[in-house]
Coordinates of N, CA and C in Angstrom, one line a residue:
M1 N 99.6 82.3 118.5 CA 99.2 82.3 119.6 C 100.4 82.0 120.2
H2 N 101.6 81.0 119.6 CA 102.5 80.5 120.3 C 102.9 81.6 121.3
D3 N 103.4 82.5 120.7 CA 103.9 84.1 121.5 C 103.3 84.3 122.3
A4 N 101.6 84.3 122.9 CA 101.5 84.8 124.0 C 101.3 83.7 124.7
F5 N 101.6 82.3 124.5 CA 101.8 81.6 125.8 C 103.2 82.3 127.1
P6 N 102.3 81.8 128.1 CA 103.2 81.9 129.3 C 104.5 81.3 129.5
T7 N 105.9 81.9 129.6 CA 107.0 81.0 129.7 C 107.4 81.5 131.4
P8 N 107.9 80.6 131.8 CA 108.7 79.1 130.9 C 107.2 78.4 130.8
D9 N 107.5 77.8 130.1 CA 106.5 76.5 129.3 C 107.4 75.0 129.0
I10 N 106.4 74.1 129.3 CA 107.1 72.5 129.0 C 106.1 72.5 127.9
W11 N 106.8 71.6 126.8 CA 105.7 70.2 126.1 C 106.0 68.9 126.7
M12 N 104.7 68.0 126.6 CA 105.2 67.1 126.7 C 104.2 66.1 125.6
P13 N 105.0 64.8 125.2 CA 103.8 64.1 123.9 C 103.1 63.2 124.6
H14 N 102.1 62.8 124.1 CA 101.0 62.0 124.8 C 100.6 61.5 123.2
R15 N 100.3 60.4 123.2 CA 100.1 59.1 122.0 C 98.7 58.7 122.6
V16 N 97.7 59.1 121.7 CA 96.3 58.7 122.2 C 96.3 56.9 121.8
S17 N 95.2 56.8 122.8 CA 95.1 55.2 123.1 C 93.5 54.4 122.9
Y18 N 93.7 53.9 122.3 CA 92.2 53.1 122.1 C 91.4 53.5 122.8
G19 N 91.7 53.5 124.5 CA 90.4 53.4 125.3 C 90.6 55.2 126.1
E20 N 91.1 55.8 125.3 CA 90.6 57.0 125.4 C 89.9 57.8 124.2
T21 N 89.3 57.1 123.2 CA 88.4 57.3 122.0 C 87.0 57.3 122.3
D22 N 86.3 57.7 121.8 CA 85.0 56.9 121.6 C 84.8 56.4 119.9
T23 N 83.5 55.6 119.8 CA 83.2 55.0 119.2 C 83.7 55.5 117.7
M24 N 83.6 56.6 117.3 CA 84.1 57.1 116.1 C 86.0 57.2 116.2
G25 N 86.3 56.9 117.1 CA 87.7 57.0 116.7 C 88.1 58.3 117.6
V26 N 87.6 59.5 117.9 CA 88.2 60.8 118.1 C 88.3 60.8 119.7
L27 N 89.0 61.3 120.8 CA 89.6 61.6 121.6 C 88.5 62.0 122.3
Y28 N 87.8 60.9 123.4 CA 86.7 61.6 124.1 C 87.2 63.0 124.7
Y29 N 86.0 63.9 124.9 CA 86.0 64.9 125.5 C 86.6 65.5 126.6
A30 N 86.0 64.8 128.0 CA 87.2 64.4 129.3 C 88.2 64.5 129.3
E31 N 88.9 63.5 128.5 CA 89.8 63.0 127.9 C 91.8 64.2 127.9
Y32 N 90.3 65.3 127.7 CA 91.2 67.0 127.3 C 91.5 67.6 128.9
L33 N 90.7 66.9 130.5 CA 91.4 67.4 131.1 C 92.1 66.5 131.9
H34 N 92.2 65.3 131.7 CA 93.2 64.6 132.3 C 94.9 64.6 131.0
L35 N 94.4 65.8 130.2 CA 95.9 65.7 129.6 C 96.4 67.0 130.2
F36 N 95.3 67.7 130.4 CA 95.9 69.1 131.3 C 96.1 68.5 132.8
E37 N 95.5 67.5 133.0 CA 96.1 67.7 134.6 C 97.7 66.8 134.3
R38 N 98.2 65.7 133.5 CA 99.5 65.0 132.8 C 100.3 66.3 133.1
G39 N 100.0 67.2 132.3 CA 100.7 68.1 132.0 C 101.1 69.3 133.0
R40 N 100.4 69.0 133.5 CA 100.3 70.1 135.3 C 101.6 69.2 136.1
S41 N 100.9 68.3 136.0 CA 102.3 67.4 136.4 C 103.8 67.3 136.5
E42 N 103.7 66.7 134.8 CA 105.3 67.1 134.1 C 106.2 68.8 134.8
Y43 N 104.9 69.5 134.8 CA 105.6 70.6 134.7 C 105.9 70.9 136.3
I44 N 105.1 70.5 136.9 CA 106.1 70.3 139.0 C 107.3 69.3 138.6
R45 N 107.3 68.3 138.1 CA 108.1 67.7 137.8 C 109.5 68.1 137.1
R46 N 109.4 68.6 136.0 CA 110.6 69.7 135.5 C 111.3 70.0 136.2
C47 N 110.1 70.7 136.9 CA 111.1 71.7 138.4 C 111.5 71.6 139.1
G48 N 111.7 69.8 139.4 CA 112.5 69.2 140.0 C 111.7 68.6 141.2
M49 N 110.6 68.6 141.3 CA 109.5 68.0 142.6 C 108.4 67.7 141.6
S50 N 107.9 66.2 142.0 CA 107.0 65.4 142.0 C 105.7 66.2 143.0
Y51 N 104.2 66.2 142.4 CA 103.1 67.0 143.3 C 102.8 65.7 143.7
A52 N 103.6 64.6 144.3 CA 103.7 64.0 145.4 C 104.4 64.4 147.0
E53 N 105.8 65.2 146.1 CA 106.6 66.1 147.1 C 105.8 67.1 147.8
V54 N 105.5 67.8 147.3 CA 104.5 69.4 147.1 C 103.3 68.5 148.3
E55 N 102.7 67.5 147.9 CA 101.7 67.1 148.9 C 102.0 67.0 150.3
K56 N 103.3 66.5 150.4 CA 104.3 66.0 151.6 C 104.4 67.0 152.3
R57 N 104.9 68.5 151.5 CA 105.4 69.3 151.7 C 103.9 70.5 152.6
G58 N 102.7 69.7 152.4 CA 101.5 70.3 153.2 C 101.0 71.4 151.9
L59 N 101.7 70.9 150.6 CA 100.9 72.3 150.0 C 99.8 71.0 149.3
I60 N 98.3 71.5 149.3 CA 97.8 70.9 148.0 C 96.8 72.2 147.1
L61 N 96.9 71.4 146.3 CA 96.3 72.4 144.7 C 95.0 72.1 143.9
P62 N 94.0 72.5 145.2 CA 92.5 71.6 144.2 C 92.2 72.9 143.0
V63 N 91.7 72.1 141.7 CA 90.8 72.5 141.6 C 89.8 73.3 141.4
R64 N 89.4 74.8 141.5 CA 88.3 75.5 141.6 C 88.0 75.8 139.9
E65 N 88.5 75.8 139.7 CA 88.1 76.3 137.7 C 88.5 75.4 136.8
A66 N 87.6 74.8 136.0 CA 88.4 74.3 134.4 C 87.8 74.7 133.4
Q67 N 88.6 75.4 132.3 CA 87.7 75.2 131.1 C 88.7 74.7 129.4
C68 N 88.2 74.2 128.4 CA 88.4 73.6 127.5 C 87.7 74.3 126.4
R69 N 88.2 74.7 125.4 CA 87.8 75.1 124.3 C 88.3 74.3 122.6
Y70 N 88.0 73.2 122.3 CA 88.1 71.8 121.5 C 88.4 72.8 120.1
R71 N 89.2 72.7 119.6 CA 89.6 73.6 118.2 C 88.8 72.1 116.8
S72 N 89.8 71.1 117.1 CA 89.9 70.4 116.3 C 90.5 68.9 117.1
P73 N 89.3 67.5 115.9 CA 89.4 66.5 116.9 C 91.1 66.0 116.5
A74 N 91.2 65.5 117.8 CA 92.4 63.9 117.6 C 92.0 62.8 117.9
H75 N 92.8 62.7 117.2 CA 91.9 60.9 116.8 C 92.9 59.5 117.3
Y76 N 92.4 58.5 117.5 CA 93.4 56.8 118.1 C 94.6 57.2 117.1
D77 N 95.7 57.0 118.1 CA 97.1 56.9 117.7 C 97.9 58.1 117.5
D78 N 97.1 59.2 117.7 CA 97.7 60.8 117.1 C 98.6 60.8 118.3
L79 N 99.7 61.4 117.8 CA 100.6 61.6 119.0 C 100.4 63.6 119.0
L80 N 99.9 63.9 120.2 CA 99.9 64.8 120.4 C 100.9 65.9 121.1
L81 N 101.3 67.3 121.5 CA 101.8 67.6 122.2 C 101.0 68.8 123.5
V82 N 101.4 68.5 124.6 CA 100.1 69.4 125.3 C 101.2 70.7 126.3
R83 N 101.1 71.4 125.6 CA 102.1 72.6 126.2 C 101.3 73.0 127.6
T84 N 101.8 73.3 128.4 CA 101.4 74.3 129.9 C 102.3 75.5 130.2
G85 N 102.1 76.0 130.9 CA 102.4 76.9 131.6 C 101.5 77.5 132.8
I86 N 102.1 78.6 133.6 CA 101.6 79.2 134.5 C 101.5 80.6 133.7
S87 N 100.2 81.0 134.2 CA 99.5 82.7 133.8 C 99.6 83.3 134.3
E88 N 99.4 83.2 135.8 CA 98.2 84.0 137.1 C 98.8 83.6 138.0
W89 N 99.5 84.3 139.5 CA 99.6 84.3 140.9 C 99.0 84.8 141.1
T90 N 98.1 84.4 142.3 CA 97.4 85.3 143.3 C 98.2 85.1 144.9
R91 N 97.8 85.8 145.6 CA 98.3 85.4 147.3 C 98.0 84.2 147.6
A92 N 96.7 83.5 147.0 CA 96.7 81.8 147.5 C 96.2 80.9 146.3
S93 N 96.5 81.4 145.0 CA 95.4 80.6 144.1 C 96.8 80.8 142.7
M94 N 96.5 80.1 142.0 CA 97.2 79.9 140.7 C 96.9 79.5 139.5
R95 N 96.8 79.7 138.3 CA 96.1 79.2 136.9 C 97.4 78.9 135.9
F96 N 97.0 77.3 135.5 CA 97.7 77.2 134.9 C 97.3 77.5 133.2
V97 N 98.0 77.3 132.4 CA 96.9 77.6 131.1 C 98.2 76.6 129.7
Y98 N 96.9 75.9 129.3 CA 97.4 74.6 128.3 C 97.2 75.1 126.9
E99 N 97.6 74.1 126.4 CA 97.4 74.1 124.2 C 97.9 72.6 124.0
I100 N 96.9 72.3 123.1 CA 97.1 70.4 122.5 C 97.4 70.9 121.4
W101 N 98.4 70.9 120.7 CA 98.8 70.1 119.1 C 99.0 69.2 118.6
N102 N 99.0 69.3 117.6 CA 99.4 67.9 116.7 C 100.9 67.6 116.7
E103 N 101.2 66.7 116.3 CA 102.6 66.2 116.7 C 104.0 67.3 115.5
D104 N 103.1 67.6 114.6 CA 104.4 68.7 114.3 C 104.0 70.3 114.7
K105 N 102.9 70.7 115.5 CA 102.7 71.5 115.8 C 102.1 72.8 114.8
T106 N 101.6 72.4 113.6 CA 100.9 72.9 112.4 C 99.0 73.0 113.0
R107 N 98.5 72.3 114.0 CA 97.2 72.6 114.1 C 97.0 72.4 115.3
L108 N 96.4 73.6 116.0 CA 96.1 73.5 117.8 C 94.7 73.1 117.7
L109 N 94.7 71.4 118.4 CA 93.7 71.3 118.7 C 92.5 71.8 119.8
A110 N 93.5 72.3 121.4 CA 92.5 72.5 122.4 C 93.5 73.9 123.2
T111 N 92.6 74.3 123.6 CA 93.3 75.0 124.4 C 92.3 75.3 126.0
G112 N 93.3 75.3 126.9 CA 92.3 75.5 128.0 C 93.2 76.4 129.9
M113 N 92.9 76.2 130.5 CA 93.4 76.5 131.6 C 92.6 75.6 132.8
T114 N 92.9 75.5 134.1 CA 92.9 75.2 135.2 C 93.1 76.1 136.3
Q115 N 92.4 76.4 137.4 CA 92.1 77.3 138.4 C 93.0 76.8 140.1
H116 N 93.5 77.0 140.1 CA 93.8 76.1 141.7 C 93.9 77.0 143.0
A117 N 92.7 76.8 143.9 CA 93.3 77.2 145.1 C 94.8 76.6 146.3
L118 N 95.8 77.4 146.5 CA 96.3 76.8 147.6 C 96.3 76.3 149.0
V119 N 95.6 75.5 149.3 CA 95.4 75.2 151.0 C 96.1 73.7 151.5
N120 N 96.0 73.8 152.4 CA 96.9 73.0 153.3 C 96.1 71.8 153.9
K121 N 96.8 71.0 154.1 CA 95.9 69.6 154.7 C 94.5 69.6 155.4
E122 N 94.4 71.0 155.8 CA 92.9 71.0 156.7 C 91.9 71.5 155.4
G123 N 92.6 72.2 154.2 CA 92.0 72.8 153.4 C 91.8 74.0 153.4
R124 N 92.7 74.7 154.3 CA 92.3 76.5 154.6 C 93.1 76.9 153.3
P125 N 93.3 78.7 153.1 CA 93.8 78.9 152.3 C 94.9 79.3 152.3
V126 N 96.2 78.9 151.7 CA 97.8 79.1 152.6 C 97.9 80.5 151.1
A127 N 99.1 81.0 151.4 CA 99.8 82.0 150.5 C 100.8 81.4 150.2
V128 N 101.2 81.7 149.1 CA 101.8 80.8 148.2 C 102.9 80.7 148.8
P129 N 103.7 79.2 148.9 CA 105.1 79.2 149.7 C 106.0 79.7 148.6
D130 N 106.8 80.7 149.1 CA 108.5 81.5 148.6 C 109.1 80.2 147.7
W131 N 109.2 78.4 148.6 CA 110.1 77.6 148.3 C 109.3 77.4 146.8
F132 N 107.8 77.0 146.3 CA 106.6 76.2 145.2 C 107.0 77.6 144.7
R133 N 106.8 78.7 144.4 CA 106.8 80.0 143.7 C 108.4 80.2 143.1
S134 N 109.3 80.0 143.7 CA 111.0 79.5 143.4 C 111.0 78.7 142.2
L135 N 110.3 77.8 142.8 CA 110.7 76.2 141.9 C 110.0 76.3 140.8
T136 N 108.9 77.0 140.5 CA 108.7 77.0 138.9 C 109.1 77.8 138.7
F137 N 110.0 78.8 138.9 CA 110.6 79.8 137.3 C 111.8 78.4 137.3
S138 N 112.0 78.0 138.1 CA 113.6 77.2 137.7 C 113.3 76.5 136.4
V139 N 112.1 76.1 136.0 CA 111.9 75.0 135.1 C 112.6 75.1 134.0
S140 N 113.8 74.3 132.7 CA 114.0 74.1 131.7 C 113.3 74.4 130.6
Q141 N 114.0 75.3 130.0 CA 113.1 75.4 128.9 C 113.5 74.6 128.3
D142 N 111.9 73.4 127.6 CA 112.3 72.5 126.5 C 110.6 72.6 125.4
K143 N 111.3 72.9 124.3 CA 110.7 72.9 123.2 C 110.7 72.2 122.5

């Protein structure tokens, strides 16, 4: 699966905190969507712009669909690596994809995706601005 992932991509470390786990010390299932969100924000940040700056420029990226496939549990105090990339662009939407790996990248814990509409501040669909599309392709390879 390493080779099929879209590039450019980023890897973001995350240590599982006690508050993110259930009573068995396992990463709570909904926390995976939070990790996807953090990976998405970090992807944009490494492109040279924060999510806040994207919104200041009038572009909002609401999630239209989210999926997560759980493969192996993560536990309290595990160091995880969240891999994030963009797999698809349409005229007014985009799809981020994610993988969550254990610390040494020997065990794939989860895969997922989020589909985003691109809308203006009034919630109307907008075409992907050139500045945004070109920004994402300038991300540095950080493996």
